[in-house]
XYZ file of C-alpha atoms in Angstrom:
384
model
C 0.000 0.000 0.000
C 1.310 3.439 -0.907
C 2.289 5.374 2.227
C 0.905 8.903 2.360
C 2.635 11.640 4.341
C 0.999 13.943 6.822
C 1.306 16.657 4.199
C -0.785 14.571 1.816
C -3.439 13.942 4.454
C -3.597 17.659 5.204
C -3.977 18.325 1.488
C -6.979 16.041 1.237
C -8.426 17.540 4.425
C -8.162 20.961 2.791
C -10.666 19.836 0.159
C -12.899 17.767 2.453
C -15.543 20.482 2.744
C -15.699 20.844 -1.008
C -16.134 17.121 -1.613
C -19.460 17.143 0.190
C -20.531 20.547 -1.097
C -20.004 19.551 -4.736
C -22.323 16.584 -4.285
C -25.234 18.555 -2.858
C -28.486 17.929 -4.727
C -26.982 15.079 -6.745
C -30.239 13.132 -7.018
C -32.121 16.116 -8.438
C -29.189 16.976 -10.707
C -29.172 13.423 -12.085
C -32.885 13.654 -12.803
C -32.522 17.002 -14.577
C -29.291 16.081 -16.430
C -26.751 18.555 -17.771
C -24.075 20.579 -16.003
C -25.740 23.267 -13.850
C -23.791 26.568 -13.983
C -24.071 26.869 -10.207
C -22.396 23.471 -9.762
C -19.516 24.502 -12.021
C -19.093 27.729 -10.073
C -18.606 25.609 -6.943
C -16.045 23.510 -8.816
C -14.152 26.659 -9.766
C -14.224 27.932 -6.194
C -12.925 24.619 -4.830
C -9.546 24.898 -6.556
C -9.599 21.246 -7.650
C -9.003 22.192 -11.271
C -5.626 23.710 -10.360
C -4.093 20.541 -8.890
C -1.495 19.343 -11.459
C -0.637 22.621 -13.139
C 2.412 24.778 -12.535
C 2.135 27.780 -10.247
C 3.006 30.213 -13.051
C -0.372 29.438 -14.629
C -2.283 29.593 -11.363
C -1.954 25.890 -10.514
C -1.006 24.054 -7.336
C 1.952 22.244 -8.868
C 1.058 18.793 -7.516
C 2.611 15.664 -8.976
C 0.491 12.904 -10.496
C 0.203 10.729 -7.395
C -0.696 13.661 -5.151
C -3.319 14.756 -7.662
C -4.754 11.234 -7.657
C -4.839 11.159 -3.868
C -6.951 14.316 -3.776
C -9.202 12.984 -6.543
C -9.694 9.704 -4.674
C -11.025 11.819 -1.831
C -13.358 13.515 -4.303
C -14.780 10.152 -5.352
C -15.266 9.143 -1.731
C -16.852 12.390 -0.606
C -18.863 13.604 -3.611
C -21.922 11.646 -4.699
C -22.271 13.373 -8.067
C -20.439 10.944 -10.350
C -21.143 12.954 -13.481
C -19.687 16.130 -12.021
C -16.602 14.199 -10.881
C -16.203 12.891 -14.428
C -16.426 16.387 -15.918
C -13.838 17.611 -13.396
C -11.409 14.899 -14.512
C -12.090 15.692 -18.162
C -11.434 19.373 -17.508
C -8.057 18.539 -15.974
C -6.769 15.982 -18.468
C -8.385 16.731 -21.855
C -6.618 19.975 -22.784
C -4.665 21.173 -19.761
C -2.407 18.144 -19.398
C -1.378 17.925 -23.083
C -1.081 21.699 -23.292
C 1.262 21.794 -20.298
C 3.338 18.916 -21.696
C 3.337 19.628 -25.449
C 2.057 23.177 -25.975
C 4.098 26.197 -26.966
C 4.870 28.930 -24.460
C 2.383 31.210 -26.211
C -0.436 28.634 -26.047
C 0.261 27.939 -22.382
C 0.203 31.617 -21.484
C -3.040 32.141 -23.390
C -5.036 29.146 -22.177
C -3.678 27.531 -19.002
C -4.759 30.298 -16.581
C -8.365 29.926 -17.753
C -8.178 26.131 -17.532
C -6.842 26.293 -13.974
C -9.532 28.803 -13.026
C -12.294 26.823 -14.730
C -13.416 29.861 -16.695
C -12.324 28.003 -19.818
C -14.141 24.661 -19.981
C -12.279 22.014 -21.958
C -12.901 18.768 -23.817
C -11.149 16.448 -26.223
C -12.649 15.022 -29.401
C -11.218 11.601 -30.194
C -13.918 9.195 -31.377
C -15.361 9.312 -34.886
C -18.924 8.136 -35.628
C -17.594 5.111 -37.539
C -14.123 4.785 -36.042
C -15.034 3.719 -32.508
C -12.012 2.189 -30.792
C -10.042 2.297 -34.058
C -8.431 5.698 -33.581
C -6.336 5.470 -36.753
C -9.457 4.645 -38.755
C -10.990 8.037 -38.042
C -12.526 10.160 -40.771
C -11.513 13.538 -39.299
C -8.844 15.006 -41.573
C -6.600 18.047 -41.482
C -4.959 19.492 -44.602
C -2.253 22.175 -44.609
C -3.114 25.547 -46.167
C -0.401 28.169 -45.766
C 0.029 28.948 -42.077
C -3.177 27.092 -41.205
C -4.729 23.652 -41.226
C -8.227 22.970 -42.556
C -10.107 20.442 -40.421
C -13.110 18.484 -41.689
C -15.070 15.701 -40.030
C -17.241 14.672 -37.115
C -16.655 13.508 -33.575
C -18.970 11.765 -31.104
C -19.012 11.049 -27.363
C -17.299 14.338 -26.530
C -17.487 14.760 -22.754
C -18.017 18.449 -21.845
C -18.470 19.054 -25.577
C -21.801 20.911 -25.373
C -20.319 23.500 -22.972
C -16.612 23.450 -23.882
C -14.760 26.629 -24.813
C -11.557 24.854 -25.862
C -11.311 21.421 -27.480
C -8.357 19.233 -28.401
C -9.301 17.657 -31.736
C -7.397 14.652 -33.074
C -7.265 14.453 -36.861
C -5.416 12.507 -39.559
C -2.849 14.639 -41.364
C -1.369 11.755 -43.385
C -3.151 8.381 -43.280
C -0.214 6.664 -45.021
C 2.024 7.224 -41.983
C -0.038 5.133 -39.575
C 0.466 6.311 -35.972
C 2.686 9.151 -37.224
C -0.129 10.555 -39.331
C -2.216 11.701 -36.355
C -2.057 15.296 -35.078
C -3.594 17.055 -32.078
C -5.081 20.523 -32.642
C -6.246 23.052 -30.082
C -9.561 24.427 -31.372
C -11.507 27.280 -29.836
C -15.282 26.976 -29.783
C -15.825 30.273 -31.604
C -13.755 29.218 -34.604
C -15.714 29.419 -37.855
C -16.839 25.973 -38.967
C -17.128 24.505 -35.457
C -20.552 23.216 -34.480
C -21.038 21.669 -31.029
C -24.132 19.520 -30.584
C -26.565 19.501 -27.670
C -26.246 17.306 -24.592
C -27.130 13.710 -25.501
C -29.318 11.774 -23.012
C -27.519 8.731 -21.594
C -27.764 5.940 -19.044
C -25.517 7.409 -16.349
C -23.112 10.254 -15.567
C -26.007 12.496 -16.519
C -24.542 15.646 -14.968
C -21.542 15.357 -17.293
C -22.641 16.786 -20.669
C -21.868 14.628 -23.682
C -22.286 15.646 -27.296
C -21.185 15.536 -30.910
C -18.814 17.896 -32.671
C -18.747 18.811 -36.358
C -15.968 20.684 -38.138
C -16.572 21.940 -41.659
C -13.735 23.758 -43.364
C -12.489 24.787 -39.936
C -9.339 26.878 -40.275
C -6.944 26.381 -37.354
C -3.568 28.170 -37.068
C -0.520 25.931 -37.368
C 0.568 27.417 -34.033
C -2.340 25.539 -32.412
C -0.785 22.140 -33.068
C 0.212 20.407 -29.830
C 3.774 19.216 -30.209
C 4.232 19.015 -33.962
C 2.364 17.435 -36.885
C 2.425 13.645 -36.591
C 2.801 13.638 -32.805
C -0.911 13.179 -32.126
C -0.607 9.540 -31.145
C 2.080 10.358 -28.557
C -0.068 13.206 -27.223
C -3.109 10.941 -27.022
C -1.179 8.150 -25.291
C 0.041 10.599 -22.644
C -3.457 11.998 -22.140
C -5.145 8.591 -21.928
C -2.756 7.465 -19.211
C -3.615 10.537 -17.180
C -7.320 10.091 -17.914
C -7.409 6.471 -16.767
C -5.371 7.126 -13.639
C -7.372 10.194 -12.591
C -10.908 9.151 -13.497
C -10.604 5.623 -12.124
C -8.993 6.648 -8.852
C -12.173 8.704 -8.427
C -14.067 5.437 -8.886
C -11.903 3.817 -6.213
C -13.041 6.570 -3.840
C -16.654 5.892 -4.815
C -16.169 2.165 -4.196
C -14.689 2.903 -0.771
C -17.710 5.025 0.158
C -20.059 2.305 -1.083
C -18.184 -0.364 0.877
C -18.360 1.651 4.100
C -22.039 2.249 3.547
C -22.748 -1.455 2.990
C -20.778 -2.473 6.090
C -22.784 0.005 8.173
C -26.080 -1.174 6.672
C -25.261 -4.882 7.092
C -24.375 -4.265 10.727
C -27.507 -2.261 11.507
C -30.108 -4.029 9.379
C -31.561 -7.096 11.126
C -33.497 -10.033 9.667
C -34.489 -13.260 11.394
C -33.211 -11.879 14.683
C -29.659 -11.017 13.637
C -27.686 -8.524 11.519
C -27.759 -9.398 7.820
C -23.966 -9.109 7.769
C -23.805 -12.299 9.818
C -25.211 -14.236 6.856
C -22.383 -15.673 4.788
C -23.893 -14.691 1.444
C -24.043 -11.023 2.475
C -20.604 -11.131 4.084
C -19.100 -12.680 0.936
C -20.434 -9.861 -1.223
C -18.990 -7.241 1.117
C -15.641 -9.038 1.252
C -15.539 -9.068 -2.561
C -16.223 -5.321 -2.511
C -13.249 -4.878 -0.171
C -11.006 -6.994 -2.420
C -12.126 -4.987 -5.457
C -11.408 -1.582 -3.966
C -8.007 -2.558 -2.532
C -6.857 -4.304 -5.710
C -7.971 -1.427 -7.923
C -6.341 1.162 -5.665
C -3.034 -0.661 -5.600
C -2.873 -1.215 -9.356
C -3.721 2.404 -10.132
C -1.161 3.923 -7.762
C 1.533 1.410 -8.748
C 0.910 2.143 -12.436
C 1.085 5.880 -11.730
C 4.360 5.508 -9.862
C 5.841 3.531 -12.750
C 4.589 6.110 -15.248
C 6.216 8.947 -13.315
C 9.497 7.024 -13.147
C 9.511 6.504 -16.914
C 8.781 2.775 -16.889
C 6.748 1.201 -19.699
C 3.363 0.895 -18.007
C 1.270 -0.005 -21.054
C 0.226 -3.334 -19.543
C -0.100 -1.915 -16.027
C -2.451 0.856 -17.138
C -4.598 -1.593 -19.113
C -4.834 -4.023 -16.187
C -5.625 -1.221 -13.747
C -8.374 0.102 -16.015
C -10.016 -3.310 -16.449
C -9.799 -4.094 -12.736
C -11.150 -0.757 -11.520
C -13.957 -0.408 -14.050
C -15.247 -3.952 -13.645
C -14.853 -3.940 -9.855
C -16.884 -0.733 -9.733
C -19.772 -2.292 -11.652
C -19.693 -5.387 -9.434
C -19.517 -3.235 -6.301
C -22.464 -1.092 -7.377
C -24.582 -4.141 -8.240
C -23.737 -5.784 -4.908
C -24.718 -2.627 -3.025
C -28.152 -2.628 -4.669
C -28.568 -6.286 -3.722
C -27.420 -5.789 -0.133
C -29.836 -2.904 0.367
C -32.598 -4.957 -1.235
C -35.749 -3.110 -2.248
C -34.402 0.214 -0.977
C -31.304 -0.190 -3.100
C -33.581 -0.254 -6.125
C -35.157 3.082 -5.191
C -33.711 6.326 -6.485
C -33.696 7.849 -2.990
C -30.667 5.809 -1.888
C -28.577 6.846 -4.901
C -27.360 3.258 -5.325
C -29.160 2.623 -8.605
C -27.565 5.841 -9.884
C -24.169 4.500 -8.806
C -24.800 1.402 -10.900
C -25.812 3.430 -13.954
C -22.728 5.602 -13.564
C -20.433 2.597 -13.127
C -21.415 0.839 -16.361
C -19.851 3.580 -18.495
C -16.428 2.904 -16.988
C -16.092 -0.366 -18.911
C -16.580 1.580 -22.164
C -14.931 5.019 -22.012
C -11.131 5.512 -21.985
C -10.801 2.284 -23.993
C -13.295 -0.559 -23.593
C -12.529 -3.599 -21.455
C -12.253 -5.571 -24.689
C -9.650 -3.196 -26.136
C -7.673 -3.241 -22.880
C -7.573 -7.038 -22.968
C -6.434 -6.949 -26.610
C -3.673 -4.524 -25.601
C -2.541 -6.815 -22.783
C -2.550 -9.803 -25.149
C -0.395 -7.914 -27.646
C 2.077 -6.986 -24.926
C 2.307 -10.725 -24.148
C 3.192 -11.372 -27.766
C -0.163 -12.852 -28.712
C -0.776 -11.377 -32.164
C -4.148 -11.526 -33.901
C -4.343 -13.654 -37.032
C -4.410 -11.646 -40.269
C -6.279 -14.369 -42.149
């Protein structure tokens, strides 16, 4: 288990009030869907969006593991899973690649607003027909003097309906494979950009999700992150951050759910004794404990390896599969342990289950993660 210092514990305690405040009214917010402006104002006031960014841009300058530790506390203390997801997207979608790959001019122009939350961000990766096949995308970018002309569509863009700044991944030369992908920083007001409305979905309803269309969208060459052809490297860096940050939030949510089930199983009595004394209930709670501890350890160990420069391709994939699937199992067990009340919206447990299901799909499906692990083991797919 990773040992946290007193300084780390004080850091999480600093945000403890905000964790609970950000989750206020989560049941009503889930019913209404969308990202309420008042909720985002609370997010901005909390300072959570500043965590991993350098002080010169208004950030807190925390390293990856410290950022994750604070975000784990967010997942444990805030019951609004959609808002937590939008917070993570705000941090990793544009800010992280901009800080790592952006020019000094782009950083100075955009990072202060990202840290403050006044500039809402998103990234547009998935094409309508491309799905998990990133290199099969239809979004293209063609050079034109000092600009690039972007054309195509994107779907499943978290924060897309409200985003001011979007990192768009487009093919600049399909013949180059991974080296033909480029990341562009696109401002919402750019001519040719059309952001769709919030799309209704199963869970994470307070995190807006939409489509994005670009038609003859002229983007300055200076808005390329890194350089042309580096998009795959940018995306790989971002996806590692996204998995580590968003799924450590889920670990916090699993911990809260576990504590709640232990308390309920101790207090709730049937047939003259606490339901936790029945082996079938105890087994489910024990499995919840195993799931949260295993997921936590894999995520922090993968993060530590990433920071140290180790190849953590397999580690990240394993951590993502473990955490996402353990979260679904944990949420389903909680509904079962609470019985009829777990099925009611008033407990928030059915909402937890709806929110959890998405984790096996976004940031690379469980199937794609298993394919990645198989490839790293040398198990190549047949071409026939």
